[in-house]
Amino acid sequence: MTNVGETSVPPTTGPQPTHLAHTTLVLEHLVDHGPSTRSELATATGLGRGAIAGLTARLIDAGVLRPAEADPAGDGRATPLSLSAADRVLVTCMIGPDEAIATLAGLSGEELGRFTVPVPAQADDAPATPAAALDSLGAALARALARAERSEHPIADVTVLVDGMVAGSPAVVITDARLGVEPVDVLGELRARVPALAEAEPRLLLPLSLEPAAVAAAAAERGELPGIADLLYLSGDTGVAAAAVSGGRPLPGAHGLATTFAHLPVVEDGVRCDCGQRGCLATVAAPELVLERADLADFAAAHGRAAALEELVARVEAGEDRARWSWLDAARWVGRALQLVVPTIDPAVVVVGGYWARLVADIDTAYRANRPTLGGGALAAIPTIAAARGDADAPLVGARRQARERLLADPLLLAG
């Protein structure tokens, strides 16, 4: 029996980290490509046939792999091997600009189903209240869980993504544009709203996860940037959000509050923010404020925020004065926030997502307006500020990637 803290598949030769790395190569190939013979695994992973034979034998004994019933050669060498947990699915949900989204995906990340529920618009100047948004999120999640049950796909992981920061134990969400600045027990609220979640939770391979959407999006972007281990991700569609990756891993900070970008007090003696501070970045760059200053608040009310942000970008690119003024004022303060954060964490790349990605040149200009001239100007040229490669689904993609990494890190979780 494997105890907590022990490796799931004990190595018989070689250092344990090397053995686990080889195991991960094999499992990743099977997740991505489905059943494969030992010969195919050796070719795909670059491992020797003897190493593959020993490794797959131990994984079969542990219940992680299973051979097909048919054996063309009669000696096992040509028998396709598959993951015992190949039919498991990942459930991921979040609140977008206008709707709550829940998805079902295979372990490979391939999306199998998507469920959306509109989030009621918030009244002008009304403080954010969690009930309506959580109702919509719960409804979308319930539909995803029901689909998994109908299709007889056991669930490996459920990840809930939020715009705010995740802190404390048990984890709560704070400073969320949709849910308000006060702590909200999102997982507890969803358990109360979605009985199927409470029923499914004991059978999950991984604990129910609550994570900032920006952290998940940063994971997706990191996957698109080979060799980059340190990056800062920021976006401004549902709220002003950011996340940092350091040494290839998310940087949550001691209390889960690292890169609380929206509440950097960048404007001296600025207006008071809902959080209690004055001059927070959220008070000058939040999407609803940019849309209002661009005279697009009514457009957003009629067509939704996502459509309004598309219209904003189109007007900015067309040189429309009011939209351009509104955006450049926000970009100036985003640049100022970066001037404070970048020297502190020193990322190799700043990745800009959401509607900001299409206007990244303005953020870059605002940031470099006050850069050091030391080192022959070298500091003025760093870091690279680039548009995100992913789209609005980047948080969902990143969350699936992270769930997969957690599963492959402990192969015994995938035992049948």
Tab-separated table of C-alpha atoms in Angstrom:
chain	number	residue	atom	x	y	z
A	1	MET	CA	0.000	0.000	0.000
A	2	THR	CA	1.226	3.493	-0.805
A	3	ASN	CA	1.144	5.894	2.124
A	4	VAL	CA	0.785	9.660	1.972
A	5	GLY	CA	4.080	11.196	0.923
A	6	GLU	CA	5.396	8.061	-0.800
A	7	THR	CA	5.850	7.822	-4.552
A	8	SER	CA	2.954	6.082	-6.250
A	9	VAL	CA	5.023	3.851	-8.519
A	10	PRO	CA	8.251	2.904	-6.724
A	11	PRO	CA	11.318	2.899	-8.955
A	12	THR	CA	13.422	-0.197	-9.331
A	13	THR	CA	16.337	1.498	-11.049
A	14	GLY	CA	17.647	5.035	-11.314
A	15	PRO	CA	17.029	8.097	-9.164
A	16	GLN	CA	13.446	8.710	-8.110
A	17	PRO	CA	13.117	12.105	-9.917
A	18	THR	CA	14.331	10.487	-13.151
A	19	HIS	CA	11.877	7.620	-12.762
A	20	LEU	CA	8.994	10.009	-12.141
A	21	ALA	CA	10.008	12.066	-15.183
A	22	HIS	CA	9.979	8.920	-17.342
A	23	THR	CA	6.593	7.946	-15.936
A	24	THR	CA	5.252	11.407	-16.757
A	25	LEU	CA	6.487	11.135	-20.352
A	26	VAL	CA	4.617	7.865	-20.798
A	27	LEU	CA	1.414	9.103	-19.170
A	28	GLU	CA	1.457	12.382	-21.115
A	29	HIS	CA	1.698	10.478	-24.386
A	30	LEU	CA	-1.209	8.226	-23.449
A	31	VAL	CA	-3.313	11.213	-22.347
A	32	ASP	CA	-2.653	13.056	-25.598
A	33	HIS	CA	-2.697	10.166	-28.088
A	34	GLY	CA	-4.718	7.385	-26.518
A	35	PRO	CA	-3.855	3.669	-26.438
A	36	SER	CA	-0.309	2.916	-27.605
A	37	THR	CA	1.926	-0.113	-27.841
A	38	ARG	CA	5.169	-0.351	-25.931
A	39	SER	CA	7.047	0.191	-29.182
A	40	GLU	CA	5.083	3.378	-29.875
A	41	LEU	CA	5.751	4.603	-26.342
A	42	ALA	CA	9.484	3.988	-26.751
A	43	THR	CA	9.539	5.928	-30.016
A	44	ALA	CA	7.446	8.803	-28.680
A	45	THR	CA	9.332	9.239	-25.396
A	46	GLY	CA	12.857	8.421	-26.534
A	47	LEU	CA	13.213	5.826	-23.782
A	48	GLY	CA	14.747	2.436	-24.436
A	49	ARG	CA	12.522	-0.573	-25.004
A	50	GLY	CA	13.839	-2.210	-21.838
A	51	ALA	CA	13.033	0.878	-19.787
A	52	ILE	CA	9.555	1.044	-21.306
A	53	ALA	CA	8.960	-2.645	-20.602
A	54	GLY	CA	9.866	-2.309	-16.950
A	55	LEU	CA	8.039	0.970	-16.467
A	56	THR	CA	4.797	-0.175	-18.102
A	57	ALA	CA	4.885	-3.438	-16.151
A	58	ARG	CA	4.987	-1.523	-12.875
A	59	LEU	CA	2.231	0.841	-14.026
A	60	ILE	CA	0.046	-2.137	-14.981
A	61	ASP	CA	0.675	-3.732	-11.590
A	62	ALA	CA	-0.281	-0.431	-9.912
A	63	GLY	CA	-3.521	-0.287	-11.898
A	64	VAL	CA	-2.551	2.912	-13.732
A	65	LEU	CA	-2.377	1.208	-17.133
A	66	ARG	CA	-4.394	-1.615	-18.590
A	67	PRO	CA	-3.664	-3.728	-21.672
A	68	ALA	CA	-6.184	-4.320	-24.402
A	69	GLU	CA	-7.877	-7.708	-24.328
A	70	ALA	CA	-6.646	-8.587	-27.826
A	71	ASP	CA	-2.964	-9.514	-28.110
A	72	PRO	CA	-1.988	-9.757	-31.797
A	73	ALA	CA	1.500	-11.112	-31.135
A	74	GLY	CA	0.602	-13.284	-28.200
A	75	ASP	CA	3.554	-12.056	-26.144
A	76	GLY	CA	2.245	-8.656	-25.020
A	77	ARG	CA	4.635	-6.521	-27.056
A	78	ALA	CA	2.028	-5.416	-29.614
A	79	THR	CA	-0.780	-5.055	-27.095
A	80	PRO	CA	-2.017	-1.459	-26.905
A	81	LEU	CA	-1.881	0.028	-23.418
A	82	SER	CA	-4.322	2.652	-22.161
A	83	LEU	CA	-4.866	4.696	-19.033
A	84	SER	CA	-7.269	3.116	-16.574
A	85	ALA	CA	-8.646	6.604	-15.933
A	86	ALA	CA	-8.850	7.558	-19.613
A	87	ASP	CA	-12.591	8.186	-19.364
A	88	ARG	CA	-12.221	10.696	-16.510
A	89	VAL	CA	-13.153	14.313	-17.227
A	90	LEU	CA	-12.195	17.740	-15.918
A	91	VAL	CA	-14.894	20.226	-14.917
A	92	THR	CA	-13.908	23.897	-14.997
A	93	CYS	CA	-16.144	26.911	-14.401
A	94	MET	CA	-15.834	30.675	-14.205
A	95	ILE	CA	-17.784	33.919	-14.504
A	96	GLY	CA	-17.101	35.770	-17.744
A	97	PRO	CA	-18.020	39.350	-18.686
A	98	ASP	CA	-21.671	38.469	-19.326
A	99	GLU	CA	-22.213	34.826	-18.428
A	100	ALA	CA	-21.173	31.987	-16.185
A	101	ILE	CA	-19.378	29.194	-18.026
A	102	ALA	CA	-18.824	25.554	-17.099
A	103	THR	CA	-16.990	23.092	-19.308
A	104	LEU	CA	-16.321	19.373	-19.501
A	105	ALA	CA	-12.975	18.310	-20.951
A	106	GLY	CA	-10.996	15.132	-21.312
A	107	LEU	CA	-7.653	14.690	-19.586
A	108	SER	CA	-6.011	15.837	-22.823
A	109	GLY	CA	-7.802	19.184	-22.499
A	110	GLU	CA	-10.157	18.524	-25.401
A	111	GLU	CA	-13.453	20.209	-24.616
A	112	LEU	CA	-16.414	17.825	-24.565
A	113	GLY	CA	-19.183	20.157	-23.510
A	114	ARG	CA	-19.851	23.786	-22.597
A	115	PHE	CA	-22.721	25.264	-20.594
A	116	THR	CA	-23.437	28.972	-20.212
A	117	VAL	CA	-25.892	30.882	-18.047
A	118	PRO	CA	-26.321	34.689	-18.306
A	119	VAL	CA	-25.251	36.748	-15.307
A	120	PRO	CA	-27.792	39.525	-14.558
A	121	ALA	CA	-26.362	42.973	-15.170
A	122	GLN	CA	-25.505	44.995	-12.098
A	123	ALA	CA	-27.366	48.259	-11.591
A	124	ASP	CA	-25.361	51.439	-12.122
A	125	ASP	CA	-23.336	52.450	-9.054
A	126	ALA	CA	-24.688	49.485	-7.090
A	127	PRO	CA	-22.141	47.601	-4.979
A	128	ALA	CA	-21.234	44.145	-6.204
A	129	THR	CA	-23.315	41.416	-4.571
A	130	PRO	CA	-22.419	37.756	-4.935
A	131	ALA	CA	-25.864	36.156	-4.992
A	132	ALA	CA	-26.824	36.660	-8.644
A	133	ALA	CA	-23.390	35.766	-10.005
A	134	LEU	CA	-23.173	32.684	-7.790
A	135	ASP	CA	-26.668	31.594	-8.841
A	136	SER	CA	-25.594	31.702	-12.483
A	137	LEU	CA	-22.297	29.959	-11.780
A	138	GLY	CA	-24.085	27.264	-9.803
A	139	ALA	CA	-26.598	26.696	-12.590
A	140	ALA	CA	-23.841	26.290	-15.197
A	141	LEU	CA	-21.868	23.956	-12.934
A	142	ALA	CA	-24.956	21.836	-12.220
A	143	ARG	CA	-25.500	21.345	-15.956
A	144	ALA	CA	-21.892	20.252	-16.472
A	145	LEU	CA	-22.071	17.760	-13.622
A	146	ALA	CA	-25.352	16.397	-14.947
A	147	ARG	CA	-23.835	15.892	-18.397
A	148	ALA	CA	-20.887	14.015	-16.887
A	149	GLU	CA	-23.265	11.731	-15.017
A	150	ARG	CA	-25.466	11.081	-18.075
A	151	SER	CA	-22.449	10.262	-20.217
A	152	GLU	CA	-21.021	8.050	-17.459
A	153	HIS	CA	-17.743	9.962	-17.310
A	154	PRO	CA	-16.283	9.940	-13.783
A	155	ILE	CA	-14.979	13.360	-12.775
A	156	ALA	CA	-11.298	13.731	-11.939
A	157	ASP	CA	-11.231	17.408	-10.987
A	158	VAL	CA	-13.511	20.402	-10.449
A	159	THR	CA	-11.848	23.817	-10.598
A	160	VAL	CA	-13.724	27.054	-9.887
A	161	LEU	CA	-12.118	30.215	-11.268
A	162	VAL	CA	-12.748	33.671	-9.816
A	163	ASP	CA	-11.574	37.180	-10.660
A	164	GLY	CA	-10.537	38.081	-7.123
A	165	MET	CA	-7.733	36.839	-4.914
A	166	VAL	CA	-8.009	33.525	-3.070
A	167	ALA	CA	-6.842	33.581	0.525
A	168	GLY	CA	-7.218	31.796	3.852
A	169	SER	CA	-8.089	28.285	4.914
A	170	PRO	CA	-10.755	27.357	4.055
A	171	ALA	CA	-10.203	29.464	0.969
A	172	VAL	CA	-12.323	32.556	0.418
A	173	VAL	CA	-12.431	35.078	-2.423
A	174	ILE	CA	-11.780	38.769	-1.816
A	175	THR	CA	-11.629	41.901	-3.992
A	176	ASP	CA	-13.636	40.291	-6.779
A	177	ALA	CA	-15.258	42.639	-9.299
A	178	ARG	CA	-18.363	40.445	-9.481
A	179	LEU	CA	-18.567	39.225	-5.905
A	180	GLY	CA	-17.465	42.344	-4.009
A	181	VAL	CA	-14.452	43.189	-1.884
A	182	GLU	CA	-15.576	41.308	1.220
A	183	PRO	CA	-14.639	37.620	1.696
A	184	VAL	CA	-16.967	35.129	0.010
A	185	ASP	CA	-16.865	31.376	0.609
A	186	VAL	CA	-17.463	30.558	-3.054
A	187	LEU	CA	-17.040	26.795	-2.702
A	188	GLY	CA	-19.407	26.718	0.270
A	189	GLU	CA	-21.966	28.761	-1.659
A	190	LEU	CA	-21.721	26.417	-4.637
A	191	ARG	CA	-22.070	23.324	-2.456
A	192	ALA	CA	-25.280	24.811	-1.068
A	193	ARG	CA	-26.606	25.661	-4.526
A	194	VAL	CA	-25.512	22.502	-6.353
A	195	PRO	CA	-26.339	19.282	-4.465
A	196	ALA	CA	-24.623	17.256	-7.197
A	197	LEU	CA	-21.328	18.952	-6.323
A	198	ALA	CA	-21.471	17.754	-2.732
A	199	GLU	CA	-22.285	14.258	-4.008
A	200	ALA	CA	-19.439	14.240	-6.556
A	201	GLU	CA	-16.776	15.754	-4.313
A	202	PRO	CA	-15.837	12.593	-2.347
A	203	ARG	CA	-15.227	10.754	-5.635
A	204	LEU	CA	-12.918	13.358	-7.180
A	205	LEU	CA	-9.302	12.360	-7.771
A	206	LEU	CA	-8.190	15.851	-6.692
A	207	PRO	CA	-9.601	18.157	-4.006
A	208	LEU	CA	-12.133	20.726	-5.163
A	209	SER	CA	-10.060	23.703	-6.328
A	210	LEU	CA	-10.668	27.466	-6.103
A	211	GLU	CA	-8.251	29.619	-8.089
A	212	PRO	CA	-7.896	33.139	-9.494
A	213	ALA	CA	-8.688	33.156	-13.202
A	214	ALA	CA	-5.575	35.251	-13.850
A	215	VAL	CA	-3.382	32.514	-12.348
A	216	ALA	CA	-4.947	29.948	-14.666
A	217	ALA	CA	-4.572	32.251	-17.671
A	218	ALA	CA	-0.919	32.788	-16.760
A	219	ALA	CA	-0.453	29.001	-16.759
A	220	ALA	CA	-1.930	28.818	-20.253
A	221	GLU	CA	0.359	31.583	-21.486
A	222	ARG	CA	3.402	29.958	-19.892
A	223	GLY	CA	2.613	26.829	-21.888
A	224	GLU	CA	2.862	28.930	-25.064
A	225	LEU	CA	6.249	30.407	-24.115
A	226	PRO	CA	8.860	27.619	-23.967
A	227	GLY	CA	11.839	28.530	-21.846
A	228	ILE	CA	10.071	31.389	-20.041
A	229	ALA	CA	9.856	30.677	-16.315
A	230	ASP	CA	9.063	34.184	-15.021
A	231	LEU	CA	6.149	36.206	-16.331
A	232	LEU	CA	3.494	38.665	-15.260
A	233	TYR	CA	-0.010	38.310	-16.693
A	234	LEU	CA	-2.631	41.058	-16.607
A	235	SER	CA	-6.048	41.681	-18.125
A	236	GLY	CA	-9.031	43.969	-17.722
A	237	ASP	CA	-12.220	42.410	-19.140
A	238	THR	CA	-14.253	41.489	-16.062
A	239	GLY	CA	-12.070	43.486	-13.697
A	240	VAL	CA	-8.445	44.504	-13.355
A	241	ALA	CA	-6.557	41.293	-12.635
A	242	ALA	CA	-2.982	40.026	-12.651
A	243	ALA	CA	-0.919	36.977	-11.749
A	244	ALA	CA	2.794	36.260	-11.554
A	245	VAL	CA	4.745	33.125	-12.404
A	246	SER	CA	8.181	32.768	-10.803
A	247	GLY	CA	10.514	29.896	-11.566
A	248	GLY	CA	7.753	28.243	-13.576
A	249	ARG	CA	5.311	28.227	-10.644
A	250	PRO	CA	2.487	30.589	-9.632
A	251	LEU	CA	3.516	33.216	-7.094
A	252	PRO	CA	0.619	33.444	-4.602
A	253	GLY	CA	2.506	35.217	-1.808
A	254	ALA	CA	2.364	34.440	1.890
A	255	HIS	CA	-1.386	35.118	2.120
A	256	GLY	CA	-2.544	34.540	-1.468
A	257	LEU	CA	-2.473	38.274	-2.145
A	258	ALA	CA	0.531	38.619	-4.465
A	259	THR	CA	-0.069	40.792	-7.540
A	260	THR	CA	-3.305	42.285	-6.233
A	261	PHE	CA	-2.997	44.563	-9.237
A	262	ALA	CA	-6.431	46.183	-9.094
A	263	HIS	CA	-5.782	47.628	-5.663
A	264	LEU	CA	-2.389	49.192	-6.151
A	265	PRO	CA	-2.908	52.822	-4.994
A	266	VAL	CA	-1.432	54.492	-8.073
A	267	VAL	CA	-3.309	57.828	-7.983
A	268	GLU	CA	-2.226	60.105	-5.149
A	269	ASP	CA	-5.283	61.362	-3.252
A	270	GLY	CA	-7.522	59.632	-5.795
A	271	VAL	CA	-11.133	58.655	-5.287
A	272	ARG	CA	-11.913	56.169	-2.562
A	273	CYS	CA	-12.116	52.569	-3.756
A	274	ASP	CA	-14.609	49.997	-2.479
A	275	CYS	CA	-11.658	48.367	-0.713
A	276	GLY	CA	-11.167	51.458	1.469
A	277	GLN	CA	-7.990	52.795	-0.120
A	278	ARG	CA	-7.742	55.887	-2.254
A	279	GLY	CA	-6.544	55.912	-5.840
A	280	CYS	CA	-6.572	52.179	-6.592
A	281	LEU	CA	-5.935	51.160	-10.183
A	282	ALA	CA	-9.483	49.762	-10.227
A	283	THR	CA	-10.847	53.296	-9.765
A	284	VAL	CA	-9.286	54.500	-13.037
A	285	ALA	CA	-8.942	51.391	-15.240
A	286	ALA	CA	-11.862	49.060	-14.450
A	287	PRO	CA	-13.696	48.077	-17.641
A	288	GLU	CA	-17.022	49.585	-16.608
A	289	LEU	CA	-15.338	52.942	-15.996
A	290	VAL	CA	-13.525	52.910	-19.331
A	291	LEU	CA	-16.783	52.084	-21.108
A	292	GLU	CA	-18.662	54.808	-19.272
A	293	ARG	CA	-16.087	57.475	-20.123
A	294	ALA	CA	-16.168	56.284	-23.752
A	295	ASP	CA	-19.968	56.770	-23.780
A	296	LEU	CA	-20.511	53.026	-24.175
A	297	ALA	CA	-22.375	52.286	-20.941
A	298	ASP	CA	-25.738	52.105	-22.703
A	299	PHE	CA	-24.219	49.936	-25.422
A	300	ALA	CA	-22.951	47.551	-22.738
A	301	ALA	CA	-26.368	47.445	-21.073
A	302	ALA	CA	-28.023	46.596	-24.390
A	303	HIS	CA	-25.465	44.217	-25.896
A	304	GLY	CA	-23.330	42.971	-23.009
A	305	ARG	CA	-19.893	43.915	-21.790
A	306	ALA	CA	-17.970	41.651	-24.172
A	307	ALA	CA	-19.606	43.309	-27.195
A	308	ALA	CA	-19.058	46.750	-25.675
A	309	LEU	CA	-15.343	46.105	-25.195
A	310	GLU	CA	-15.109	44.968	-28.830
A	311	GLU	CA	-16.804	48.208	-29.844
A	312	LEU	CA	-14.442	50.195	-27.629
A	313	VAL	CA	-11.375	48.669	-29.277
A	314	ALA	CA	-12.829	49.292	-32.743
A	315	ARG	CA	-13.451	52.949	-31.896
A	316	VAL	CA	-9.997	53.388	-30.387
A	317	GLU	CA	-8.372	51.839	-33.458
A	318	ALA	CA	-10.508	54.124	-35.646
A	319	GLY	CA	-9.281	57.162	-33.712
A	320	GLU	CA	-12.654	58.136	-32.240
A	321	ASP	CA	-11.823	60.912	-29.766
A	322	ARG	CA	-13.928	59.983	-26.757
A	323	ALA	CA	-13.008	56.289	-26.871
A	324	ARG	CA	-9.341	57.118	-27.445
A	325	TRP	CA	-9.246	59.558	-24.539
A	326	SER	CA	-10.969	57.103	-22.205
A	327	TRP	CA	-8.621	54.264	-23.085
A	328	LEU	CA	-5.396	56.279	-23.005
A	329	ASP	CA	-6.216	57.557	-19.538
A	330	ALA	CA	-6.661	53.971	-18.321
A	331	ALA	CA	-3.515	52.820	-20.153
A	332	ARG	CA	-1.517	55.574	-18.453
A	333	TRP	CA	-2.402	54.195	-15.029
A	334	VAL	CA	-1.852	50.575	-16.078
A	335	GLY	CA	1.622	51.653	-17.199
A	336	ARG	CA	2.171	53.367	-13.855
A	337	ALA	CA	1.169	50.194	-12.002
A	338	LEU	CA	3.642	48.211	-14.093
A	339	GLN	CA	6.370	50.708	-13.239
A	340	LEU	CA	5.809	49.752	-9.597
A	341	VAL	CA	5.423	46.008	-9.997
A	342	VAL	CA	7.953	45.099	-12.688
A	343	PRO	CA	11.093	46.132	-10.749
A	344	THR	CA	9.794	44.171	-7.768
A	345	ILE	CA	9.301	40.785	-9.432
A	346	ASP	CA	11.474	41.244	-12.579
A	347	PRO	CA	9.498	39.141	-15.087
A	348	ALA	CA	11.007	38.139	-18.413
A	349	VAL	CA	7.716	38.917	-20.145
A	350	VAL	CA	4.578	40.867	-19.293
A	351	VAL	CA	1.671	39.152	-21.047
A	352	VAL	CA	-1.390	41.330	-21.617
A	353	GLY	CA	-4.730	39.562	-22.076
A	354	GLY	CA	-8.363	40.443	-22.633
A	355	TYR	CA	-9.259	43.538	-24.640
A	356	TRP	CA	-6.039	45.126	-23.417
A	357	ALA	CA	-4.119	42.698	-25.662
A	358	ARG	CA	-5.290	44.471	-28.812
A	359	LEU	CA	-4.165	47.805	-27.365
A	360	VAL	CA	-0.921	46.579	-25.839
A	361	ALA	CA	1.194	49.162	-27.652
A	362	ASP	CA	-0.424	51.941	-25.602
A	363	ILE	CA	0.342	50.109	-22.353
A	364	ASP	CA	3.920	49.576	-23.494
A	365	THR	CA	4.292	53.283	-24.292
A	366	ALA	CA	2.842	54.341	-20.933
A	367	TYR	CA	5.142	51.940	-19.087
A	368	ARG	CA	8.312	53.058	-20.869
A	369	ALA	CA	7.552	56.743	-20.339
A	370	ASN	CA	9.339	56.578	-16.988
A	371	ARG	CA	12.062	53.933	-17.281
A	372	PRO	CA	15.632	54.119	-15.960
A	373	THR	CA	18.402	55.312	-18.273
A	374	LEU	CA	21.080	53.348	-16.394
A	375	GLY	CA	23.153	50.671	-18.097
A	376	GLY	CA	23.298	52.434	-21.434
A	377	GLY	CA	19.531	52.235	-21.703
A	378	ALA	CA	19.394	48.463	-21.224
A	379	LEU	CA	16.891	48.696	-18.381
A	380	ALA	CA	14.574	50.808	-20.515
A	381	ALA	CA	14.205	47.930	-22.958
A	382	ILE	CA	13.082	45.287	-20.503
A	383	PRO	CA	10.847	43.438	-19.981
A	384	THR	CA	9.072	42.494	-23.182
A	385	ILE	CA	5.402	43.485	-23.049
A	386	ALA	CA	3.404	41.279	-25.401
A	387	ALA	CA	-0.196	40.487	-26.275
A	388	ALA	CA	-1.499	37.204	-24.908
A	389	ARG	CA	-1.607	34.320	-27.334
A	390	GLY	CA	-4.747	32.828	-25.816
A	391	ASP	CA	-8.280	34.166	-26.110
A	392	ALA	CA	-11.076	34.565	-23.576
A	393	ASP	CA	-10.841	30.829	-22.847
A	394	ALA	CA	-7.251	31.113	-21.568
A	395	PRO	CA	-8.271	30.690	-17.890
A	396	LEU	CA	-10.199	27.504	-18.741
A	397	VAL	CA	-7.289	26.144	-20.788
A	398	GLY	CA	-4.797	26.964	-18.046
A	399	ALA	CA	-6.920	25.414	-15.310
A	400	ARG	CA	-7.162	22.167	-17.271
A	401	ARG	CA	-3.412	22.215	-17.803
A	402	GLN	CA	-2.823	22.635	-14.078
A	403	ALA	CA	-5.277	19.848	-13.170
A	404	ARG	CA	-3.522	17.526	-15.583
A	405	GLU	CA	-0.128	18.406	-14.085
A	406	ARG	CA	-1.423	17.632	-10.589
A	407	LEU	CA	-2.755	14.274	-11.736
A	408	LEU	CA	0.417	13.252	-13.541
A	409	ALA	CA	2.519	14.286	-10.548
A	410	ASP	CA	0.939	11.407	-8.579
A	411	PRO	CA	0.372	8.544	-11.043
A	412	LEU	CA	-1.493	6.409	-8.509
A	413	LEU	CA	-4.375	8.885	-8.752
A	414	LEU	CA	-4.950	7.513	-12.240
A	415	ALA	CA	-5.265	3.910	-11.088
A	416	GLY	CA	-8.532	2.224	-12.004
